[in-house]
XYZ file of C-alpha atoms in Angstrom:
750
model
C -91.059 -101.733 -41.305
C -88.021 -103.770 -42.262
C -88.468 -107.150 -43.806
C -85.216 -107.739 -45.605
C -81.720 -109.019 -44.821
C -78.695 -107.627 -46.510
C -76.703 -110.461 -45.026
C -78.843 -112.888 -47.190
C -77.051 -111.578 -50.311
C -73.712 -113.091 -51.326
C -70.514 -111.271 -51.289
C -70.754 -110.215 -54.971
C -74.370 -108.967 -54.501
C -73.525 -106.975 -51.411
C -70.603 -105.288 -53.142
C -72.801 -104.232 -55.924
C -75.555 -103.040 -53.605
C -73.122 -100.888 -51.568
C -72.062 -98.947 -54.648
C -74.513 -96.123 -54.231
C -73.346 -93.114 -56.065
C -72.585 -92.953 -59.808
C -73.003 -95.460 -62.625
C -72.915 -99.224 -61.888
C -72.939 -102.226 -64.234
C -73.776 -105.641 -62.883
C -73.314 -108.491 -65.320
C -75.607 -111.071 -63.972
C -75.756 -114.606 -65.397
C -78.910 -116.628 -65.560
C -80.444 -117.471 -62.082
C -77.850 -115.496 -60.241
C -80.332 -113.628 -58.084
C -80.450 -110.296 -59.898
C -84.243 -109.722 -58.961
C -83.123 -110.240 -55.317
C -80.246 -107.760 -55.709
C -82.579 -105.078 -57.332
C -85.377 -105.377 -54.705
C -82.819 -105.347 -51.864
C -81.088 -102.235 -53.334
C -84.400 -100.396 -53.578
C -85.292 -101.443 -49.922
C -81.832 -100.444 -48.846
C -82.069 -97.078 -50.505
C -85.332 -96.350 -48.747
C -84.816 -97.901 -45.375
C -81.137 -97.409 -44.650
C -80.240 -94.396 -46.707
C -83.573 -92.456 -46.256
C -84.141 -91.960 -50.008
C -87.862 -90.972 -50.848
C -89.448 -93.792 -52.753
C -90.813 -91.019 -55.137
C -87.202 -90.499 -56.235
C -86.696 -94.083 -57.374
C -87.297 -95.488 -60.839
C -87.079 -99.161 -61.547
C -87.470 -100.318 -65.264
C -88.168 -103.979 -66.194
C -88.933 -105.602 -69.488
C -92.122 -107.516 -68.712
C -95.279 -106.790 -66.845
C -94.871 -110.120 -64.863
C -91.391 -108.857 -63.660
C -92.647 -105.549 -62.814
C -95.456 -107.018 -60.741
C -93.199 -109.477 -59.017
C -90.674 -106.679 -58.157
C -93.488 -104.511 -56.698
C -94.797 -107.342 -54.661
C -91.557 -108.180 -53.132
C -90.550 -104.623 -52.307
C -93.934 -103.993 -50.672
C -93.118 -106.754 -48.167
C -89.785 -105.393 -47.421
C -90.216 -101.564 -46.640
C -93.144 -99.110 -46.268
C -93.768 -96.678 -49.157
C -92.887 -99.161 -51.839
C -96.134 -98.197 -53.700
C -94.671 -94.710 -54.426
C -91.595 -96.362 -56.130
C -92.079 -96.017 -60.072
C -91.729 -99.586 -61.223
C -92.658 -100.343 -64.728
C -91.703 -101.462 -68.190
C -90.305 -99.084 -70.700
C -93.513 -98.876 -72.489
C -95.741 -98.463 -69.342
C -93.341 -95.737 -68.208
C -93.507 -93.907 -71.433
C -97.202 -94.148 -71.734
C -97.503 -92.573 -68.267
C -95.234 -89.642 -69.096
C -97.169 -89.104 -72.287
C -100.582 -89.105 -70.587
C -99.128 -86.324 -68.539
C -97.204 -84.224 -71.056
C -98.212 -85.109 -74.598
C -100.080 -81.896 -74.793
C -96.664 -80.268 -75.507
C -96.819 -82.152 -78.835
C -99.954 -81.019 -80.694
C -102.197 -82.304 -82.279
C -101.954 -85.227 -79.715
C -103.935 -84.952 -76.537
C -103.806 -86.905 -73.275
C -106.765 -89.096 -74.304
C -104.832 -90.630 -77.182
C -105.446 -94.231 -78.178
C -102.739 -96.812 -78.133
C -103.067 -98.993 -81.259
C -102.221 -102.752 -80.937
C -100.311 -104.517 -83.787
C -103.693 -105.375 -85.527
C -104.944 -101.728 -85.366
C -101.649 -100.398 -86.738
C -101.763 -103.010 -89.510
C -105.297 -101.701 -90.577
C -103.817 -98.296 -90.820
C -100.940 -99.560 -92.975
C -103.382 -101.293 -95.305
C -105.534 -98.127 -95.558
C -102.555 -96.036 -96.333
C -101.257 -98.443 -98.932
C -104.792 -98.752 -100.580
C -105.067 -94.832 -100.825
C -101.561 -94.384 -102.063
C -102.111 -95.620 -105.613
C -99.121 -97.961 -105.452
C -101.112 -101.012 -106.791
C -98.181 -103.073 -108.167
C -96.948 -105.707 -105.785
C -98.847 -104.638 -102.663
C -97.492 -107.604 -100.644
C -93.996 -106.577 -101.415
C -94.693 -102.896 -100.468
C -96.343 -103.910 -97.257
C -93.332 -106.023 -96.099
C -90.941 -103.274 -96.947
C -93.119 -100.602 -95.397
C -93.579 -102.677 -92.114
C -89.801 -103.268 -91.924
C -88.812 -99.749 -92.415
C -91.570 -98.340 -90.229
C -90.425 -100.445 -87.243
C -86.672 -99.878 -87.930
C -87.117 -96.177 -88.078
C -89.306 -95.940 -84.951
C -86.898 -97.920 -82.854
C -84.035 -95.575 -83.641
C -83.407 -91.764 -82.942
C -83.254 -90.513 -86.510
C -85.880 -88.129 -87.972
C -87.830 -89.466 -90.920
C -85.817 -87.286 -93.440
C -82.509 -88.611 -91.889
C -83.685 -92.272 -91.970
C -84.871 -92.011 -95.712
C -81.411 -90.241 -96.584
C -79.564 -93.057 -94.917
C -81.475 -95.704 -96.832
C -81.610 -93.671 -100.082
C -80.118 -96.481 -102.227
C -82.645 -99.203 -101.045
C -85.391 -100.769 -103.036
C -88.661 -98.760 -103.271
C -87.486 -96.245 -100.594
C -89.194 -93.238 -102.264
C -92.620 -94.995 -102.050
C -91.822 -96.129 -98.551
C -91.114 -92.549 -97.413
C -94.527 -91.394 -98.887
C -96.279 -94.229 -97.047
C -94.513 -93.549 -93.734
C -95.368 -89.853 -93.878
C -99.020 -90.742 -94.704
C -99.146 -93.345 -91.881
C -97.829 -90.718 -89.350
C -100.556 -88.165 -90.475
C -103.262 -90.781 -90.167
C -102.173 -91.576 -86.497
C -102.085 -87.938 -85.729
C -105.503 -87.265 -87.167
C -106.775 -90.170 -84.986
C -105.123 -88.882 -81.881
C -103.406 -92.324 -81.828
C -99.984 -93.898 -81.147
C -98.742 -97.176 -82.076
C -96.691 -99.410 -79.747
C -93.286 -98.139 -81.011
C -94.592 -94.421 -80.632
C -94.643 -94.866 -76.793
C -90.954 -94.893 -76.725
C -90.278 -92.608 -79.792
C -92.720 -89.928 -78.808
C -91.238 -89.747 -75.269
C -87.784 -89.346 -76.780
C -89.015 -86.498 -79.080
C -90.789 -84.929 -76.120
C -87.548 -84.965 -74.036
C -85.595 -83.534 -76.927
C -87.977 -80.845 -77.903
C -89.115 -79.866 -74.313
C -86.027 -79.651 -72.034
C -88.188 -78.498 -69.271
C -90.126 -81.747 -69.274
C -86.984 -83.787 -69.349
C -85.558 -81.751 -66.497
C -88.704 -82.445 -64.407
C -88.123 -86.272 -64.640
C -84.358 -86.178 -64.576
C -84.357 -84.174 -61.355
C -87.103 -86.269 -59.830
C -85.290 -89.676 -60.265
C -82.293 -89.556 -58.098
C -81.735 -93.328 -58.417
C -82.513 -95.333 -61.615
C -82.397 -99.148 -61.842
C -82.646 -101.009 -65.154
C -83.230 -104.743 -65.336
C -82.392 -106.853 -68.459
C -80.234 -104.179 -69.806
C -78.904 -106.246 -72.701
C -82.272 -106.131 -74.176
C -82.415 -102.296 -74.495
C -82.662 -100.948 -78.104
C -81.133 -97.630 -79.242
C -84.099 -95.462 -78.158
C -84.534 -97.154 -74.699
C -80.668 -96.725 -74.046
C -81.140 -92.995 -75.005
C -84.019 -92.570 -72.683
C -82.001 -94.116 -69.792
C -79.217 -91.653 -70.414
C -81.651 -88.687 -70.643
C -83.292 -89.637 -67.367
C -79.840 -90.033 -65.649
C -78.554 -86.723 -66.978
C -79.007 -84.792 -63.698
C -77.976 -87.254 -60.930
C -76.037 -89.800 -62.876
C -77.009 -92.588 -60.374
C -77.871 -95.414 -62.815
C -77.799 -99.075 -61.780
C -78.054 -101.512 -64.662
C -78.191 -105.317 -64.564
C -77.751 -107.297 -67.719
C -76.324 -110.531 -69.322
C -75.072 -110.326 -72.857
C -75.323 -114.155 -72.974
C -79.241 -113.783 -72.830
C -79.748 -111.128 -75.498
C -82.218 -112.785 -77.874
C -84.179 -109.775 -79.218
C -81.819 -108.195 -81.871
C -84.585 -108.736 -84.505
C -86.505 -106.168 -82.615
C -83.644 -103.760 -82.138
C -82.100 -104.948 -78.801
C -78.385 -104.367 -78.703
C -76.367 -106.193 -76.110
C -73.408 -104.031 -77.023
C -75.149 -101.390 -74.954
C -73.497 -103.198 -71.906
C -70.176 -102.297 -73.444
C -71.459 -98.715 -74.506
C -72.446 -98.098 -70.970
C -68.953 -98.244 -69.749
C -67.966 -95.657 -72.285
C -70.853 -93.365 -71.826
C -70.865 -93.096 -68.048
C -67.672 -91.900 -66.215
C -66.150 -94.133 -63.642
C -68.467 -97.050 -64.078
C -68.155 -99.730 -61.386
C -68.542 -103.219 -62.725
C -69.592 -106.277 -60.818
C -70.022 -109.958 -61.856
C -72.642 -112.346 -60.626
C -71.678 -115.822 -61.469
C -73.206 -117.914 -58.842
C -76.391 -119.617 -59.921
C -79.258 -120.264 -57.546
C -81.643 -121.916 -59.911
C -80.092 -124.986 -61.855
C -78.229 -128.024 -60.883
C -74.462 -128.302 -61.650
C -75.049 -130.807 -64.389
C -77.490 -128.381 -66.087
C -75.038 -125.484 -65.697
C -72.212 -127.531 -67.217
C -74.034 -128.088 -70.550
C -75.184 -124.434 -70.582
C -71.603 -123.250 -70.037
C -70.460 -125.765 -72.762
C -72.716 -124.131 -75.277
C -72.319 -120.410 -74.476
C -68.479 -120.392 -74.305
C -68.466 -120.771 -78.128
C -69.681 -117.343 -78.464
C -66.878 -114.803 -78.945
C -68.707 -111.401 -78.375
C -69.339 -111.852 -74.671
C -67.742 -110.982 -71.271
C -65.827 -113.917 -69.703
C -67.798 -115.478 -67.072
C -68.845 -119.045 -65.991
C -71.884 -119.833 -63.957
C -71.409 -122.099 -60.854
C -73.759 -123.353 -58.251
C -73.677 -125.105 -54.838
C -76.987 -126.947 -55.448
C -75.377 -130.294 -56.265
C -74.868 -132.324 -59.345
C -78.399 -133.344 -59.966
C -79.662 -135.564 -62.762
C -77.673 -135.448 -65.965
C -79.556 -133.880 -68.860
C -80.523 -136.212 -71.518
C -80.514 -136.092 -75.317
C -83.295 -138.174 -77.120
C -83.266 -139.026 -80.765
C -86.921 -139.478 -82.007
C -87.831 -140.825 -85.204
C -90.284 -138.085 -86.123
C -92.333 -135.274 -84.456
C -94.986 -137.679 -83.236
C -92.457 -139.869 -81.662
C -90.909 -136.809 -80.062
C -94.266 -135.596 -78.706
C -95.021 -139.023 -77.275
C -91.678 -139.195 -75.575
C -92.367 -135.825 -73.964
C -95.885 -136.815 -72.990
C -94.628 -140.107 -71.370
C -91.979 -138.330 -69.371
C -94.236 -135.616 -68.244
C -96.718 -138.150 -66.916
C -93.889 -140.084 -65.061
C -92.676 -136.914 -63.454
C -96.288 -135.983 -62.534
C -96.714 -139.378 -60.751
C -93.493 -138.502 -58.899
C -94.914 -135.359 -57.483
C -94.061 -132.732 -60.074
C -97.031 -130.273 -60.816
C -97.997 -129.896 -64.461
C -97.211 -125.986 -64.249
C -93.767 -126.746 -63.046
C -92.906 -128.237 -66.421
C -92.481 -126.555 -69.860
C -91.905 -127.602 -73.539
C -89.789 -125.050 -75.244
C -89.100 -124.661 -79.021
C -87.635 -122.314 -81.480
C -90.732 -121.673 -83.476
C -94.513 -122.044 -82.889
C -94.975 -124.252 -85.888
C -93.468 -127.206 -83.876
C -96.280 -127.014 -81.266
C -98.969 -128.830 -83.174
C -97.605 -132.394 -82.401
C -97.464 -131.644 -78.722
C -100.970 -130.067 -78.596
C -102.351 -133.237 -80.303
C -100.368 -135.601 -78.018
C -101.315 -133.770 -74.797
C -104.978 -133.694 -75.811
C -104.814 -137.411 -76.568
C -103.457 -138.287 -73.221
C -105.374 -135.873 -71.161
C -102.443 -133.735 -70.057
C -103.412 -130.112 -69.262
C -101.453 -127.590 -71.173
C -101.395 -124.040 -72.409
C -99.840 -122.844 -75.714
C -98.306 -119.366 -75.653
C -97.417 -117.298 -78.648
C -100.625 -118.061 -80.469
C -103.856 -116.156 -80.663
C -104.049 -113.550 -77.902
C -107.272 -113.114 -75.970
C -107.573 -109.348 -76.606
C -106.979 -109.946 -80.238
C -110.178 -112.005 -80.666
C -112.697 -110.267 -82.846
C -115.400 -110.093 -80.392
C -113.145 -108.553 -77.825
C -111.649 -106.095 -80.200
C -115.139 -104.897 -81.171
C -115.972 -104.232 -77.446
C -112.702 -102.497 -77.024
C -113.373 -100.394 -80.071
C -116.674 -99.124 -78.550
C -115.072 -98.292 -75.303
C -112.158 -96.440 -77.017
C -114.714 -94.042 -78.766
C -115.866 -92.792 -75.142
C -112.140 -91.926 -74.344
C -110.991 -90.709 -77.796
C -113.749 -89.621 -80.185
C -111.120 -88.934 -82.930
C -110.353 -92.702 -83.211
C -111.657 -93.451 -86.734
C -110.124 -96.958 -86.883
C -112.262 -97.949 -83.873
C -115.331 -96.351 -85.272
C -114.876 -98.108 -88.706
C -114.553 -101.265 -86.838
C -117.903 -101.235 -85.020
C -120.028 -98.984 -87.356
C -121.638 -102.128 -88.799
C -121.428 -104.280 -85.608
C -124.017 -105.357 -84.761
C -125.273 -105.256 -88.381
C -126.797 -101.842 -89.390
C -126.576 -102.272 -93.120
C -123.682 -99.756 -93.207
C -121.304 -100.918 -95.996
C -118.192 -99.274 -97.598
C -120.235 -96.932 -99.774
C -121.756 -95.400 -96.701
C -118.406 -95.282 -94.761
C -116.901 -93.341 -97.694
C -119.736 -90.928 -97.739
C -119.181 -90.211 -94.033
C -115.561 -89.712 -94.575
C -116.228 -87.131 -97.325
C -118.596 -85.190 -94.831
C -115.889 -85.353 -92.112
C -113.734 -82.288 -91.492
C -112.422 -83.751 -88.262
C -113.348 -87.223 -87.114
C -115.945 -89.802 -88.290
C -117.739 -90.033 -84.894
C -117.899 -86.198 -84.506
C -119.513 -86.096 -88.053
C -122.060 -88.821 -87.189
C -122.975 -86.970 -83.945
C -123.331 -83.574 -85.719
C -126.225 -82.175 -87.759
C -124.237 -82.907 -91.043
C -125.145 -86.533 -90.986
C -128.733 -85.593 -91.687
C -127.835 -84.554 -95.123
C -127.434 -88.261 -95.833
C -130.909 -89.186 -94.717
C -130.591 -92.878 -95.604
C -127.314 -93.208 -93.470
C -128.763 -91.176 -90.743
C -131.804 -93.450 -90.436
C -129.583 -96.534 -90.102
C -127.455 -94.916 -87.479
C -130.139 -93.120 -85.509
C -130.170 -95.579 -82.714
C -126.464 -95.768 -82.463
C -126.359 -91.921 -82.280
C -129.001 -91.794 -79.507
C -127.386 -94.543 -77.545
C -123.940 -92.980 -77.753
C -125.115 -89.575 -76.636
C -127.086 -91.089 -73.795
C -124.038 -93.163 -72.466
C -121.790 -90.101 -72.830
C -123.876 -88.491 -69.977
C -123.655 -91.616 -67.870
C -121.409 -91.817 -64.877
C -118.326 -94.022 -65.953
C -118.030 -95.353 -62.410
C -118.071 -98.004 -61.331
C -116.037 -98.847 -64.350
C -117.377 -102.482 -64.780
C -120.884 -101.280 -64.487
C -120.340 -98.758 -67.396
C -118.689 -101.416 -69.507
C -121.711 -103.849 -69.030
C -124.088 -100.957 -69.861
C -122.185 -100.209 -73.149
C -122.404 -103.928 -74.089
C -126.102 -104.044 -73.343
C -127.212 -100.788 -74.838
C -125.478 -101.361 -78.150
C -126.998 -104.804 -78.029
C -123.703 -106.489 -78.763
C -124.791 -110.012 -77.753
C -127.509 -109.712 -80.497
C -124.659 -110.175 -82.973
C -124.358 -113.805 -81.940
C -126.493 -117.010 -82.212
C -127.134 -118.869 -79.073
C -127.466 -122.067 -81.279
C -123.950 -121.870 -82.545
C -121.154 -123.304 -80.453
C -118.728 -120.794 -81.890
C -121.011 -117.905 -81.000
C -121.628 -119.235 -77.531
C -117.786 -119.221 -77.078
C -117.712 -115.547 -78.200
C -120.326 -114.656 -75.776
C -118.346 -116.431 -72.968
C -115.322 -114.448 -74.021
C -117.025 -111.225 -73.681
C -118.207 -112.412 -70.123
C -114.546 -113.131 -69.439
C -113.617 -109.567 -70.606
C -116.157 -108.098 -68.210
C -114.470 -110.303 -65.397
C -111.129 -108.823 -66.439
C -112.603 -105.162 -65.972
C -113.846 -106.253 -62.530
C -110.315 -107.533 -61.624
C -108.646 -104.318 -62.855
C -111.368 -102.236 -60.978
C -110.600 -104.166 -57.771
C -106.948 -103.498 -58.042
C -107.140 -99.956 -59.169
C -110.294 -98.375 -57.596
C -109.311 -94.825 -58.737
C -108.514 -95.773 -62.343
C -110.777 -94.683 -65.294
C -111.724 -96.227 -68.557
C -108.727 -94.780 -70.337
C -106.398 -96.377 -67.711
C -108.072 -99.717 -68.249
C -107.765 -99.598 -71.927
C -104.033 -98.740 -71.621
C -103.462 -101.631 -69.370
C -104.844 -104.179 -71.806
C -103.004 -102.721 -74.688
C -99.752 -103.034 -72.938
C -100.701 -106.448 -71.464
C -99.033 -109.666 -72.835
C -100.612 -113.069 -72.704
C -97.178 -114.306 -71.670
C -97.547 -112.605 -68.302
C -99.494 -115.657 -67.237
C -97.033 -118.297 -68.328
C -96.328 -120.909 -65.718
C -99.711 -120.516 -63.953
C -103.059 -122.400 -63.857
C -101.964 -125.932 -63.294
C -100.986 -126.659 -66.883
C -97.831 -127.610 -68.752
C -96.380 -124.683 -70.719
C -95.826 -124.977 -74.454
C -93.944 -121.963 -75.693
C -91.247 -120.504 -77.807
C -88.000 -119.866 -76.047
C -88.502 -116.078 -76.609
C -91.673 -116.138 -74.526
C -90.245 -117.661 -71.377
C -87.215 -115.601 -71.009
C -86.793 -114.637 -67.288
C -88.908 -117.660 -66.084
C -88.013 -120.919 -64.619
C -89.411 -124.398 -64.318
C -88.554 -127.526 -62.371
C -88.510 -129.647 -65.529
C -87.798 -128.317 -69.155
C -88.012 -130.108 -72.461
C -86.071 -128.351 -75.284
C -87.339 -130.007 -78.527
C -86.489 -129.667 -82.303
C -82.755 -129.516 -81.875
C -81.998 -129.756 -85.627
C -79.924 -127.732 -88.083
C -82.329 -125.266 -89.692
C -84.566 -125.106 -86.661
C -82.231 -124.210 -83.763
C -80.067 -122.726 -85.230
C -82.616 -121.429 -87.605
C -81.661 -121.769 -91.260
C -80.974 -118.032 -91.875
C -78.382 -117.960 -89.240
C -76.311 -120.674 -90.738
C -73.218 -119.089 -92.191
C -73.856 -115.685 -90.408
C -71.636 -115.445 -87.411
C -73.651 -112.765 -85.597
C -76.989 -114.538 -86.155
C -75.524 -117.824 -85.166
C -74.182 -116.278 -81.876
C -77.755 -115.115 -81.189
C -79.187 -118.614 -81.873
C -76.507 -119.867 -79.317
C -77.775 -117.376 -76.891
C -81.350 -118.612 -77.375
C -80.128 -122.221 -76.662
C -78.490 -120.910 -73.607
C -81.589 -119.135 -72.266
C -83.543 -122.407 -72.930
C -81.161 -124.622 -70.984
C -80.973 -122.189 -67.998
C -84.882 -122.135 -67.590
C -84.519 -125.626 -66.013
C -84.070 -125.945 -62.148
C -83.882 -129.702 -61.771
C -84.428 -131.809 -64.836
C -83.544 -131.002 -68.473
C -84.587 -133.112 -71.456
C -83.470 -132.429 -75.051
C -84.607 -133.874 -78.230
C -84.097 -133.987 -82.098
C -85.815 -136.016 -84.699
C -84.527 -138.126 -87.685
C -87.459 -136.958 -89.922
C -89.735 -134.038 -89.644
C -92.707 -132.726 -91.622
C -91.891 -129.066 -92.094
C -92.351 -126.536 -94.786
C -94.917 -128.667 -96.447
C -92.890 -131.717 -96.858
C -91.216 -134.527 -94.926
C -87.501 -133.973 -94.546
C -84.608 -135.854 -92.957
C -83.021 -133.793 -90.320
C -79.389 -133.325 -89.153
C -78.843 -132.865 -85.274
C -78.226 -129.221 -84.290
C -74.545 -128.265 -83.909
C -75.441 -127.206 -80.398
C -76.076 -130.952 -79.427
C -72.320 -131.504 -80.024
C -71.364 -128.372 -78.155
C -73.470 -129.629 -75.311
C -71.192 -132.619 -74.905
C -74.258 -134.926 -75.217
C -73.778 -135.882 -78.958
C -70.746 -136.850 -80.905
C -70.887 -136.436 -84.666
C -68.110 -138.370 -86.397
C -67.145 -138.994 -90.066
C -67.713 -142.427 -91.510
C -66.681 -144.006 -94.826
C -68.012 -141.943 -97.827
C -68.233 -138.753 -96.025
C -71.603 -139.374 -94.116
C -72.088 -138.945 -90.361
C -73.076 -141.165 -87.511
C -74.423 -139.798 -84.137
C -74.073 -141.064 -80.699
C -76.215 -139.692 -77.893
C -74.891 -139.643 -74.234
C -76.655 -139.256 -71.013
C -79.813 -141.182 -69.970
C -81.419 -141.389 -73.356
C -84.952 -141.621 -72.185
C -84.643 -139.745 -68.915
C -86.857 -142.419 -67.390
C -85.547 -145.897 -68.225
C -87.540 -146.671 -71.249
C -85.277 -145.489 -74.220
C -86.101 -144.568 -77.751
C -89.629 -144.525 -79.264
C -88.042 -144.510 -82.620
C -84.970 -145.651 -84.354
C -82.414 -145.056 -81.605
C -79.080 -143.901 -82.835
C -79.058 -143.491 -86.492
C -76.572 -143.646 -89.306
C -76.629 -141.356 -92.458
C -75.937 -142.974 -95.755
C -76.573 -142.134 -99.383
C -80.269 -141.467 -100.068
C -82.250 -138.251 -99.518
C -80.490 -134.944 -99.091
C -80.429 -132.132 -96.554
C -78.067 -129.172 -96.283
C -75.549 -130.785 -98.654
C -75.215 -134.053 -96.649
C -76.647 -137.319 -97.615
C -78.957 -139.371 -95.377
C -80.589 -142.722 -95.338
C -84.044 -143.383 -93.644
C -83.922 -145.116 -90.337
C -86.018 -148.267 -90.054
C -89.194 -147.847 -88.139
C -92.399 -149.750 -87.475
C -95.001 -149.985 -84.714
C -93.504 -153.276 -83.272
C -90.057 -151.717 -82.662
C -91.682 -148.418 -81.361
C -90.443 -149.005 -77.905
C -87.502 -151.272 -78.673
C -84.361 -150.382 -76.632
C -81.450 -151.934 -74.797
C -83.670 -152.461 -71.723
C -87.037 -154.034 -72.332
C -89.635 -151.454 -71.347
C -92.251 -152.454 -68.577
C -95.228 -150.171 -68.432
C -96.434 -149.030 -65.082
C -100.119 -149.666 -65.939
C -101.488 -153.099 -66.847
C -102.158 -152.965 -70.586
C -103.003 -156.561 -70.909
C -106.731 -155.548 -70.215
C -107.059 -154.219 -73.671
C -108.090 -156.538 -76.565
C -108.768 -156.120 -80.262
C -112.494 -155.584 -80.767
C -113.197 -153.929 -77.473
C -115.316 -150.831 -77.283
C -113.611 -148.013 -75.367
C -114.392 -144.350 -74.466
C -111.849 -141.555 -74.583
C -112.211 -138.245 -72.790
C -111.692 -136.286 -76.060
C -112.579 -138.581 -78.951
C -115.506 -140.263 -77.457
C -116.496 -143.924 -78.249
C -114.141 -146.112 -80.356
C -113.105 -149.745 -81.181
C -109.674 -151.243 -80.802
C -108.799 -152.651 -84.220
C -105.093 -153.418 -83.666
C -102.461 -153.789 -80.885
C -98.751 -153.803 -81.337
C -97.046 -157.164 -80.661
C -95.513 -155.859 -77.286
C -99.030 -154.705 -76.343
C -98.143 -151.119 -75.685
C -99.735 -149.278 -78.647
C -103.275 -149.628 -79.798
C -105.001 -148.496 -83.103
C -108.582 -147.367 -82.226
C -111.144 -146.079 -84.674
C -113.266 -143.202 -83.254
C -116.279 -141.890 -85.010
C -115.710 -138.517 -86.418
C -111.930 -138.728 -85.743
C -110.849 -141.761 -87.582
C -107.996 -144.125 -86.575
C -105.774 -143.032 -83.660
C -102.691 -144.814 -82.603
C -102.499 -144.374 -78.916
C -100.083 -145.519 -75.962
C -102.505 -147.697 -74.043
C -100.577 -146.986 -70.766
C -100.999 -143.262 -71.096
C -104.316 -142.769 -73.075
C -107.303 -141.745 -70.843
C -109.417 -144.820 -71.944
C -112.233 -146.655 -70.243
C -113.409 -150.036 -71.408
C -117.143 -150.086 -72.284
C -118.961 -153.185 -71.130
C -120.902 -155.152 -73.792
């Protein structure tokens, strides 16, 4: 089976692919075909060079990227299912499931704690520590140092010595030790432990490292610029026997330094591996020339980068536009209107994305999209598997895999309600020499007759289900939910509870999907898969516009992209201003946002934004000037004026708000003086060219009754002089100002 063509690669890609032996570094710009290069290299190793798929390891940074790589390779060559393709965390979890017995007291059925599970352990440790003064401060310091330590290679003692002069470090050291002991007692690892424990395993058990290092003759690493210290060390360890390591990265897209990523690993790689061959991929296959032009204009201002300039043969394309809105509502309406125009031209909703620096900016867009019936999904918010009802079901299931998991038992011991309060839980803990579940299932619990009576049904149910065949997996999960009467915790008369029941039904569906794809997998494998799963794996699917942070969409692409909130203090974020290294990371973030766009790119900033609990006048981001789309120039008195370039509206209807604005002498932001731009409903659509709506809005009259798909029945109480915006009072929602052309309204007959 051969279904790939080496000649489909460009010259630079072929040169890199043909470098078989030794260390190879490929600096691959955004959209330069690095995934194609990686998949073709794997296919070439297997099909043309006769390398066993079992001897190839390919590491990606997201589950989505891993899945796409598996799918592509499976279509190219036979045996692709035997290539080990996974994220760093999934790889380490797999190694630990096989070999963690070398690190007692941990056993192979360990639990992997989510962020909320780990947070509960942190709170318990702090509560029992006696450090009552300023718990919030201690928790913040503890969480920071815990993550910082676990993403490095130092022992706890070495880390504490290194930070010996820092605030409250003695207390932090005591808490970190207690936290580690608690996890060990529960036979549990947190997310960072997956990497750290694998590193310790390799260091302490050379025979385990040798097994994997000998096995993987060829190692490929995607998104190498995002590796942190411990990930880089793991790569070096795994490559210690054969030395055939092929890494692909782009320092211009390193946006995760806040969680330990170090783009300098690209430079370190050249020093740590002998005779490294370096290749550049500068040809872009994703974006038009005009999009690349603004992206190159921004990123060239960073000093710590390799010299490269992206280019394309796709053609010039539509010039990116910069829109100056009056406020966040104006900005959201501009985006909504443009999306509807693009949709009418044939663009699908899931081919468009609204990107922002921080989640807090999403509210106005969610409200606007709901008002105008635009399907959308917001990413970076509340994750499905973090919903309380789902976490409760997961906690029940975990106990059948890892009976030492006290955190899971405490979560469900009184769910559904069994009248087990904190006093009873503390008594069980005092009886426990090992785990709480084992105590409850033993004869010891009978010494507390009142507690035993309340838990008797739970004990009988658990013991009965332990003897059940856990296959098929979905049938066992449904039986657990039924036998523990989980649905009885919810009222069928409450809409919220009905939604919770539906969420549990959706959870069962996810078990069935996993079962269909992994027929031989057990309950432990399923629980591991959802712990390592990210909601962001589904971005760009489901027929909806994506609303997400820039961090969430790295590695993805959309035909049309809106980058909003381009203001000083937002992008770049305020803490980066005055700090060169952080400012360069913010510029890389801007570059990543720009290069998600294939065909159309719309940028926006506002004059005034409600943020940090107050309404503030905003200064356009310095990146607007670097883009070449905005010119900031000094005027008399030291204030600024701005001029936007390009097609301001991206669709021929201009500014919703104030248009270009001048800054004068009232108000204050960042040391510069500003004056409020004039704005009212009648000039809401005023522009150089008169805007003509595509829909006949003259049908709407004051006093008419209308019905809206979300807000229900309402009455039009006012229409702007140009007939474009209507004020409508909806029962239960109050007055809403809606664009009559865009709003999903139906006139009700009298």
